[in-house]
Amino acid sequence: MLEPGVLTLAATPIGNPLDASVRLMRALEEADLIAAEDTRRLARLVSALEVETTGRIISYHEHNEAERTDVLLEALAEDRRVLIVTDAGMPVVSDPGFRAVRAATEAGYPTTVIPGPSAVLTALAASGIAPDRFVFEGFPPRRAGRRASALEPLADERRTMVFFESPRRTAATLAAMAEAFGSQREAAVARELTKTYEDVVRGSLAELADWAGSTEVLGEIVIVVAGAEPVTASAEDLVEQVLARAATGERLKTVAKELAKDDPGVSASELYDLALRRRG
């Protein structure tokens, strides 16, 4: 049951209306004010779920979020039950809602969330790529130069990376990822998740870039990219650091032990022995 004077965020189905939770359906019926990213999409969802809304419905998207946030705060001040929904998935996550949460929190109003479908987690689970540690990077920049600059610092990211992308830019983004991360980096492209034509295409970034460039990519796109493999140093790579620090007065054995501790591929004794031989 929605609480008066509380800002509620609700996740909506990312494709299949049957994924709607009972809590979402009740919230849509109970809300005094519903802020929807697209009121027409909300109308279709409400129709599919066969629920009836009685509250006021307003649009709430990136172009009017600033001014409409004041409307939400006014409703909270009047002890109204306020609900935010987006076109698909969770508000705030690459969708409107963050500004309202910040404003409500600063004004002293509580915020709660009705959890539900997530394109990020659905794609990650279906990708076949390690899910134990991951980072969500949202939409890459649209322009080629900015996109390349944004991807370059992620080349050494060890965690699995999840991106959203427009179908018309998918081929260019995959090609840019192959350039930034290496053509053989494992990845997956998930499209139309939970819908009739759901599809997950897996392969190297080079293979996926070729696939996207030779086919018509349609639907909502999520790209999952494996993290970078750890770079294991050898004793040869570290010995000069040991000798340089020993030359400043540090104990050779202590430095060798410290550097080896940070790299599981090198033993302290091996590094120490090599440094002794090099020093003569």
mmCIF file of C-alpha atoms in Angstrom:
data_model
loop_
_atom_site.group_PDB
_atom_site.id
_atom_site.type_symbol
_atom_site.label_atom_id
_atom_site.label_comp_id
_atom_site.label_asym_id
_atom_site.label_seq_id
_atom_site.Cartn_x
_atom_site.Cartn_y
_atom_site.Cartn_z
ATOM 1 C CA MET A 1 0.000 0.000 0.000
ATOM 2 C CA LEU A 2 1.351 3.427 -0.936
ATOM 3 C CA GLU A 3 2.056 5.770 1.942
ATOM 4 C CA PRO A 4 0.930 9.426 1.824
ATOM 5 C CA GLY A 5 3.798 11.918 1.704
ATOM 6 C CA VAL A 6 6.239 9.262 0.497
ATOM 7 C CA LEU A 7 7.926 9.347 -2.925
ATOM 8 C CA THR A 8 7.687 5.867 -4.451
ATOM 9 C CA LEU A 9 9.765 4.652 -7.394
ATOM 10 C CA ALA A 10 8.435 1.570 -9.192
ATOM 11 C CA ALA A 11 10.138 -0.687 -11.712
ATOM 12 C CA THR A 12 8.035 -1.510 -14.767
ATOM 13 C CA PRO A 13 8.338 -4.471 -17.171
ATOM 14 C CA ILE A 14 11.195 -4.176 -19.661
ATOM 15 C CA GLY A 15 9.181 -5.999 -22.307
ATOM 16 C CA ASN A 16 6.687 -8.587 -21.155
ATOM 17 C CA PRO A 17 3.778 -7.030 -19.211
ATOM 18 C CA LEU A 18 3.380 -10.288 -17.280
ATOM 19 C CA ASP A 19 6.576 -9.389 -15.405
ATOM 20 C CA ALA A 20 4.711 -6.619 -13.588
ATOM 21 C CA SER A 21 4.617 -7.175 -9.845
ATOM 22 C CA VAL A 22 1.448 -7.192 -7.782
ATOM 23 C CA ARG A 23 2.870 -4.229 -5.852
ATOM 24 C CA LEU A 24 3.274 -2.228 -9.073
ATOM 25 C CA MET A 25 -0.297 -2.949 -10.091
ATOM 26 C CA ARG A 26 -1.635 -1.859 -6.705
ATOM 27 C CA ALA A 27 0.564 1.235 -6.712
ATOM 28 C CA LEU A 28 -0.801 2.320 -10.088
ATOM 29 C CA GLU A 29 -4.326 2.008 -8.723
ATOM 30 C CA GLU A 30 -3.613 3.781 -5.430
ATOM 31 C CA ALA A 31 -1.368 6.669 -6.498
ATOM 32 C CA ASP A 32 -2.731 10.214 -6.253
ATOM 33 C CA LEU A 33 -0.071 11.425 -8.675
ATOM 34 C CA ILE A 34 1.805 9.324 -11.233
ATOM 35 C CA ALA A 35 4.852 10.823 -12.934
ATOM 36 C CA ALA A 36 5.466 8.801 -16.101
ATOM 37 C CA GLU A 37 8.341 9.086 -18.549
ATOM 38 C CA ASP A 38 5.867 8.598 -21.392
ATOM 39 C CA THR A 39 2.167 8.840 -20.574
ATOM 40 C CA ARG A 40 1.228 6.908 -23.718
ATOM 41 C CA ARG A 41 3.470 3.998 -22.752
ATOM 42 C CA LEU A 42 1.933 4.068 -19.291
ATOM 43 C CA ALA A 43 -1.550 3.940 -20.807
ATOM 44 C CA ARG A 44 -0.613 0.837 -22.798
ATOM 45 C CA LEU A 45 0.850 -0.816 -19.714
ATOM 46 C CA VAL A 46 -2.205 -0.033 -17.608
ATOM 47 C CA SER A 47 -4.420 -1.478 -20.341
ATOM 48 C CA ALA A 48 -2.330 -4.645 -20.621
ATOM 49 C CA LEU A 49 -2.407 -5.123 -16.841
ATOM 50 C CA GLU A 50 -6.152 -4.423 -16.712
ATOM 51 C CA VAL A 51 -5.773 -2.004 -13.819
ATOM 52 C CA GLU A 52 -7.501 1.324 -13.345
ATOM 53 C CA THR A 53 -5.706 4.511 -12.382
ATOM 54 C CA THR A 54 -7.621 7.209 -10.517
ATOM 55 C CA GLY A 55 -4.823 9.657 -9.752
ATOM 56 C CA ARG A 56 -3.475 12.532 -11.816
ATOM 57 C CA ILE A 57 -0.934 11.493 -14.464
ATOM 58 C CA ILE A 58 1.828 13.837 -15.649
ATOM 59 C CA SER A 59 4.777 13.377 -17.979
ATOM 60 C CA TYR A 60 8.173 13.302 -16.296
ATOM 61 C CA HIS A 61 11.165 13.012 -18.609
ATOM 62 C CA GLU A 62 14.621 14.466 -19.190
ATOM 63 C CA HIS A 63 13.281 17.617 -20.839
ATOM 64 C CA ASN A 64 10.866 18.657 -18.075
ATOM 65 C CA GLU A 65 12.332 16.879 -15.049
ATOM 66 C CA ALA A 66 13.503 20.097 -13.377
ATOM 67 C CA GLU A 67 10.181 21.913 -13.442
ATOM 68 C CA ARG A 68 8.045 18.829 -12.789
ATOM 69 C CA THR A 69 10.066 17.915 -9.706
ATOM 70 C CA ASP A 70 8.503 20.932 -8.003
ATOM 71 C CA VAL A 71 5.065 19.506 -8.796
ATOM 72 C CA LEU A 72 6.033 16.243 -7.093
ATOM 73 C CA LEU A 73 7.289 18.085 -4.020
ATOM 74 C CA GLU A 74 4.064 20.063 -3.803
ATOM 75 C CA ALA A 75 2.078 16.834 -3.894
ATOM 76 C CA LEU A 76 4.248 15.335 -1.156
ATOM 77 C CA ALA A 77 3.721 18.471 0.930
ATOM 78 C CA GLU A 78 -0.021 17.904 0.555
ATOM 79 C CA ASP A 79 0.417 14.334 1.841
ATOM 80 C CA ARG A 80 -0.331 12.821 -1.557
ATOM 81 C CA ARG A 81 0.776 9.350 -2.662
ATOM 82 C CA VAL A 82 3.335 10.051 -5.397
ATOM 83 C CA LEU A 83 4.583 7.401 -7.820
ATOM 84 C CA ILE A 84 7.342 7.618 -10.468
ATOM 85 C CA VAL A 85 7.502 5.097 -13.325
ATOM 86 C CA THR A 86 9.575 5.011 -16.498
ATOM 87 C CA ASP A 87 9.036 3.409 -19.893
ATOM 88 C CA ALA A 88 10.775 0.225 -18.809
ATOM 89 C CA GLY A 89 12.826 -0.894 -15.837
ATOM 90 C CA MET A 90 13.874 1.048 -12.772
ATOM 91 C CA PRO A 91 13.558 4.839 -12.476
ATOM 92 C CA VAL A 92 16.871 6.674 -11.893
ATOM 93 C CA VAL A 93 18.956 4.000 -13.703
ATOM 94 C CA SER A 94 19.579 5.776 -17.046
ATOM 95 C CA ASP A 95 16.033 7.101 -16.661
ATOM 96 C CA PRO A 96 14.363 10.072 -14.917
ATOM 97 C CA GLY A 97 13.970 10.025 -11.155
ATOM 98 C CA PHE A 98 17.304 10.950 -9.624
ATOM 99 C CA ARG A 99 16.493 14.656 -9.438
ATOM 100 C CA ALA A 100 13.221 13.881 -7.644
ATOM 101 C CA VAL A 101 14.899 11.553 -5.152
ATOM 102 C CA ARG A 102 17.527 14.176 -4.308
ATOM 103 C CA ALA A 103 14.943 16.927 -3.982
ATOM 104 C CA ALA A 104 12.601 14.817 -1.844
ATOM 105 C CA THR A 105 15.450 13.710 0.402
ATOM 106 C CA GLU A 106 16.718 17.259 0.882
ATOM 107 C CA ALA A 107 13.172 18.395 1.701
ATOM 108 C CA GLY A 108 12.812 15.678 4.304
ATOM 109 C CA TYR A 109 10.359 13.404 2.494
ATOM 110 C CA PRO A 110 10.972 9.628 2.640
ATOM 111 C CA THR A 111 11.584 7.639 -0.535
ATOM 112 C CA THR A 112 10.866 3.986 -1.161
ATOM 113 C CA VAL A 113 11.241 1.603 -4.105
ATOM 114 C CA ILE A 114 9.028 -1.111 -5.549
ATOM 115 C CA PRO A 115 11.627 -3.426 -7.106
ATOM 116 C CA GLY A 116 11.155 -5.311 -10.322
ATOM 117 C CA PRO A 117 12.568 -5.994 -13.793
ATOM 118 C CA SER A 118 16.047 -4.735 -14.673
ATOM 119 C CA ALA A 119 17.573 -4.836 -18.146
ATOM 120 C CA VAL A 120 21.051 -4.631 -16.580
ATOM 121 C CA LEU A 121 20.655 -7.738 -14.434
ATOM 122 C CA THR A 122 18.654 -9.662 -17.028
ATOM 123 C CA ALA A 123 21.307 -9.156 -19.700
ATOM 124 C CA LEU A 124 24.112 -9.916 -17.262
ATOM 125 C CA ALA A 125 22.497 -13.178 -16.193
ATOM 126 C CA ALA A 126 21.888 -14.258 -19.796
ATOM 127 C CA SER A 127 25.267 -13.195 -21.182
ATOM 128 C CA GLY A 128 27.342 -16.119 -19.957
ATOM 129 C CA ILE A 129 29.995 -13.637 -18.811
ATOM 130 C CA ALA A 130 31.255 -13.636 -15.204
ATOM 131 C CA PRO A 131 28.664 -11.781 -13.068
ATOM 132 C CA ASP A 132 30.473 -11.826 -9.705
ATOM 133 C CA ARG A 133 31.750 -8.250 -10.086
ATOM 134 C CA PHE A 134 30.286 -5.835 -12.611
ATOM 135 C CA VAL A 135 29.922 -2.128 -13.325
ATOM 136 C CA PHE A 136 27.098 -0.362 -15.160
ATOM 137 C CA GLU A 137 28.324 2.298 -17.598
ATOM 138 C CA GLY A 138 25.001 3.447 -19.072
ATOM 139 C CA PHE A 139 24.914 4.844 -22.615
ATOM 140 C CA PRO A 140 28.281 5.565 -24.288
ATOM 141 C CA PRO A 141 28.584 9.061 -25.829
ATOM 142 C CA ARG A 142 26.972 9.394 -29.249
ATOM 143 C CA ARG A 143 29.840 11.133 -31.036
ATOM 144 C CA ALA A 144 32.725 8.949 -32.165
ATOM 145 C CA GLY A 145 35.490 11.053 -30.593
ATOM 146 C CA ARG A 146 33.789 11.345 -27.217
ATOM 147 C CA ARG A 147 32.854 7.664 -27.289
ATOM 148 C CA ALA A 148 36.471 6.654 -27.878
ATOM 149 C CA SER A 149 37.632 8.946 -25.059
ATOM 150 C CA ALA A 150 35.061 7.447 -22.695
ATOM 151 C CA LEU A 151 35.959 3.841 -23.540
ATOM 152 C CA GLU A 152 39.737 4.227 -23.420
ATOM 153 C CA PRO A 153 40.001 4.513 -19.591
ATOM 154 C CA LEU A 154 37.901 1.346 -19.269
ATOM 155 C CA ALA A 155 40.373 -0.830 -21.157
ATOM 156 C CA ASP A 156 41.942 -2.107 -17.932
ATOM 157 C CA GLU A 157 38.645 -2.443 -16.010
ATOM 158 C CA ARG A 158 38.692 -5.899 -14.419
ATOM 159 C CA ARG A 159 34.954 -6.025 -13.705
ATOM 160 C CA THR A 160 32.369 -7.082 -16.275
ATOM 161 C CA MET A 161 30.931 -3.961 -17.923
ATOM 162 C CA VAL A 162 27.290 -3.414 -18.885
ATOM 163 C CA PHE A 163 26.210 -0.729 -21.363
ATOM 164 C CA PHE A 164 22.933 0.453 -22.872
ATOM 165 C CA GLU A 165 22.897 1.432 -26.534
ATOM 166 C CA SER A 166 20.607 2.550 -29.316
ATOM 167 C CA PRO A 167 20.140 -0.090 -32.041
ATOM 168 C CA ARG A 168 21.265 2.362 -34.738
ATOM 169 C CA ARG A 169 24.584 2.997 -32.939
ATOM 170 C CA THR A 170 25.263 -0.588 -31.848
ATOM 171 C CA ALA A 171 27.593 -1.458 -34.742
ATOM 172 C CA ALA A 172 29.692 1.696 -34.293
ATOM 173 C CA THR A 173 29.894 1.203 -30.529
ATOM 174 C CA LEU A 174 30.967 -2.435 -30.835
ATOM 175 C CA ALA A 175 33.668 -1.417 -33.320
ATOM 176 C CA ALA A 176 34.857 1.291 -30.924
ATOM 177 C CA MET A 177 34.915 -1.226 -28.070
ATOM 178 C CA ALA A 178 36.973 -3.647 -30.171
ATOM 179 C CA GLU A 179 39.442 -0.824 -30.786
ATOM 180 C CA ALA A 180 39.583 0.232 -27.121
ATOM 181 C CA PHE A 181 39.405 -3.152 -25.370
ATOM 182 C CA GLY A 182 40.908 -5.476 -27.972
ATOM 183 C CA SER A 183 39.157 -7.307 -30.779
ATOM 184 C CA GLN A 184 39.155 -10.655 -28.956
ATOM 185 C CA ARG A 185 37.521 -9.431 -25.727
ATOM 186 C CA GLU A 186 34.497 -11.595 -24.900
ATOM 187 C CA ALA A 187 31.121 -9.845 -25.071
ATOM 188 C CA ALA A 188 27.402 -10.341 -25.593
ATOM 189 C CA VAL A 189 24.626 -8.269 -27.115
ATOM 190 C CA ALA A 190 21.160 -8.758 -25.612
ATOM 191 C CA ARG A 191 18.148 -7.364 -27.438
ATOM 192 C CA GLU A 192 14.389 -7.391 -26.956
ATOM 193 C CA LEU A 193 14.792 -8.902 -23.488
ATOM 194 C CA THR A 194 11.658 -10.703 -22.197
ATOM 195 C CA LYS A 195 9.862 -10.039 -25.497
ATOM 196 C CA THR A 196 8.798 -12.496 -28.200
ATOM 197 C CA TYR A 197 11.978 -12.053 -30.236
ATOM 198 C CA GLU A 198 14.437 -11.972 -27.341
ATOM 199 C CA ASP A 199 17.959 -12.716 -28.526
ATOM 200 C CA VAL A 200 21.429 -12.853 -26.979
ATOM 201 C CA VAL A 201 24.351 -12.884 -29.417
ATOM 202 C CA ARG A 202 27.728 -13.887 -27.954
ATOM 203 C CA GLY A 203 31.251 -13.712 -29.310
ATOM 204 C CA SER A 204 34.371 -11.571 -29.434
ATOM 205 C CA LEU A 205 33.965 -7.817 -29.885
ATOM 206 C CA ALA A 206 35.310 -8.159 -33.431
ATOM 207 C CA GLU A 207 32.768 -10.865 -34.249
ATOM 208 C CA LEU A 208 29.914 -8.871 -32.735
ATOM 209 C CA ALA A 209 30.960 -5.708 -34.574
ATOM 210 C CA ASP A 210 30.908 -7.647 -37.867
ATOM 211 C CA TRP A 211 27.521 -9.137 -36.970
ATOM 212 C CA ALA A 212 25.993 -5.770 -36.096
ATOM 213 C CA GLY A 213 27.426 -4.193 -39.227
ATOM 214 C CA SER A 214 25.893 -6.828 -41.490
ATOM 215 C CA THR A 215 22.410 -7.086 -39.987
ATOM 216 C CA GLU A 216 19.597 -4.761 -39.020
ATOM 217 C CA VAL A 217 19.817 -4.387 -35.246
ATOM 218 C CA LEU A 218 16.411 -3.752 -33.721
ATOM 219 C CA GLY A 219 14.949 -3.299 -30.257
ATOM 220 C CA GLU A 220 16.353 -2.269 -26.898
ATOM 221 C CA ILE A 221 20.066 -3.126 -26.687
ATOM 222 C CA VAL A 222 22.244 -4.099 -23.738
ATOM 223 C CA ILE A 223 25.945 -4.823 -24.311
ATOM 224 C CA VAL A 224 27.870 -6.915 -21.781
ATOM 225 C CA VAL A 225 31.676 -6.901 -22.030
ATOM 226 C CA ALA A 226 34.046 -9.124 -20.075
ATOM 227 C CA GLY A 227 36.544 -7.382 -17.835
ATOM 228 C CA ALA A 228 40.230 -7.179 -18.681
ATOM 229 C CA GLU A 229 42.401 -10.142 -17.810
ATOM 230 C CA PRO A 230 44.848 -9.417 -14.987
ATOM 231 C CA VAL A 231 48.328 -8.573 -16.159
ATOM 232 C CA THR A 232 50.772 -10.797 -14.299
ATOM 233 C CA ALA A 233 54.244 -9.366 -13.880
ATOM 234 C CA SER A 234 57.361 -11.507 -13.898
ATOM 235 C CA ALA A 235 60.391 -11.213 -11.668
ATOM 236 C CA GLU A 236 62.189 -9.658 -14.643
ATOM 237 C CA ASP A 237 59.556 -6.914 -14.770
ATOM 238 C CA LEU A 238 60.012 -6.013 -11.094
ATOM 239 C CA VAL A 239 63.705 -6.466 -10.456
ATOM 240 C CA GLU A 240 64.656 -2.948 -11.578
ATOM 241 C CA GLN A 241 62.197 -1.495 -9.071
ATOM 242 C CA VAL A 242 63.764 -3.602 -6.318
ATOM 243 C CA LEU A 243 67.284 -2.442 -7.217
ATOM 244 C CA ALA A 244 66.236 1.209 -7.496
ATOM 245 C CA ARG A 245 64.643 1.217 -4.040
ATOM 246 C CA ALA A 246 67.538 -0.725 -2.529
ATOM 247 C CA ALA A 247 69.895 1.930 -3.906
ATOM 248 C CA THR A 248 68.099 4.522 -1.754
ATOM 249 C CA GLY A 249 68.808 2.525 1.406
ATOM 250 C CA GLU A 250 65.850 0.131 1.692
ATOM 251 C CA ARG A 251 66.605 -3.513 2.497
ATOM 252 C CA LEU A 252 66.658 -5.681 -0.611
ATOM 253 C CA LYS A 253 64.698 -8.529 0.992
ATOM 254 C CA THR A 254 62.024 -6.193 2.385
ATOM 255 C CA VAL A 255 61.443 -4.528 -0.984
ATOM 256 C CA ALA A 256 61.302 -7.881 -2.795
ATOM 257 C CA LYS A 257 58.736 -9.179 -0.314
ATOM 258 C CA GLU A 258 56.605 -6.039 -0.594
ATOM 259 C CA LEU A 259 56.503 -6.022 -4.403
ATOM 260 C CA ALA A 260 55.869 -9.761 -4.656
ATOM 261 C CA LYS A 261 52.923 -9.431 -2.270
ATOM 262 C CA ASP A 262 51.103 -7.256 -4.812
ATOM 263 C CA ASP A 263 51.552 -9.761 -7.646
ATOM 264 C CA PRO A 264 50.637 -13.426 -7.152
ATOM 265 C CA GLY A 265 52.681 -14.415 -10.204
ATOM 266 C CA VAL A 266 55.993 -13.553 -8.543
ATOM 267 C CA SER A 267 57.527 -15.093 -5.435
ATOM 268 C CA ALA A 268 59.519 -12.969 -3.002
ATOM 269 C CA SER A 269 62.412 -15.430 -2.940
ATOM 270 C CA GLU A 270 62.640 -15.532 -6.739
ATOM 271 C CA LEU A 271 62.635 -11.757 -6.937
ATOM 272 C CA TYR A 272 65.203 -11.436 -4.143
ATOM 273 C CA ASP A 273 67.555 -13.990 -5.739
ATOM 274 C CA LEU A 274 67.332 -12.283 -9.128
ATOM 275 C CA ALA A 275 68.028 -8.890 -7.576
ATOM 276 C CA LEU A 276 71.085 -10.291 -5.767
ATOM 277 C CA ARG A 277 72.461 -11.687 -9.030
ATOM 278 C CA ARG A 278 71.844 -8.440 -10.870
ATOM 279 C CA ARG A 279 73.536 -6.408 -8.166
ATOM 280 C CA GLY A 280 76.531 -8.709 -8.250
#
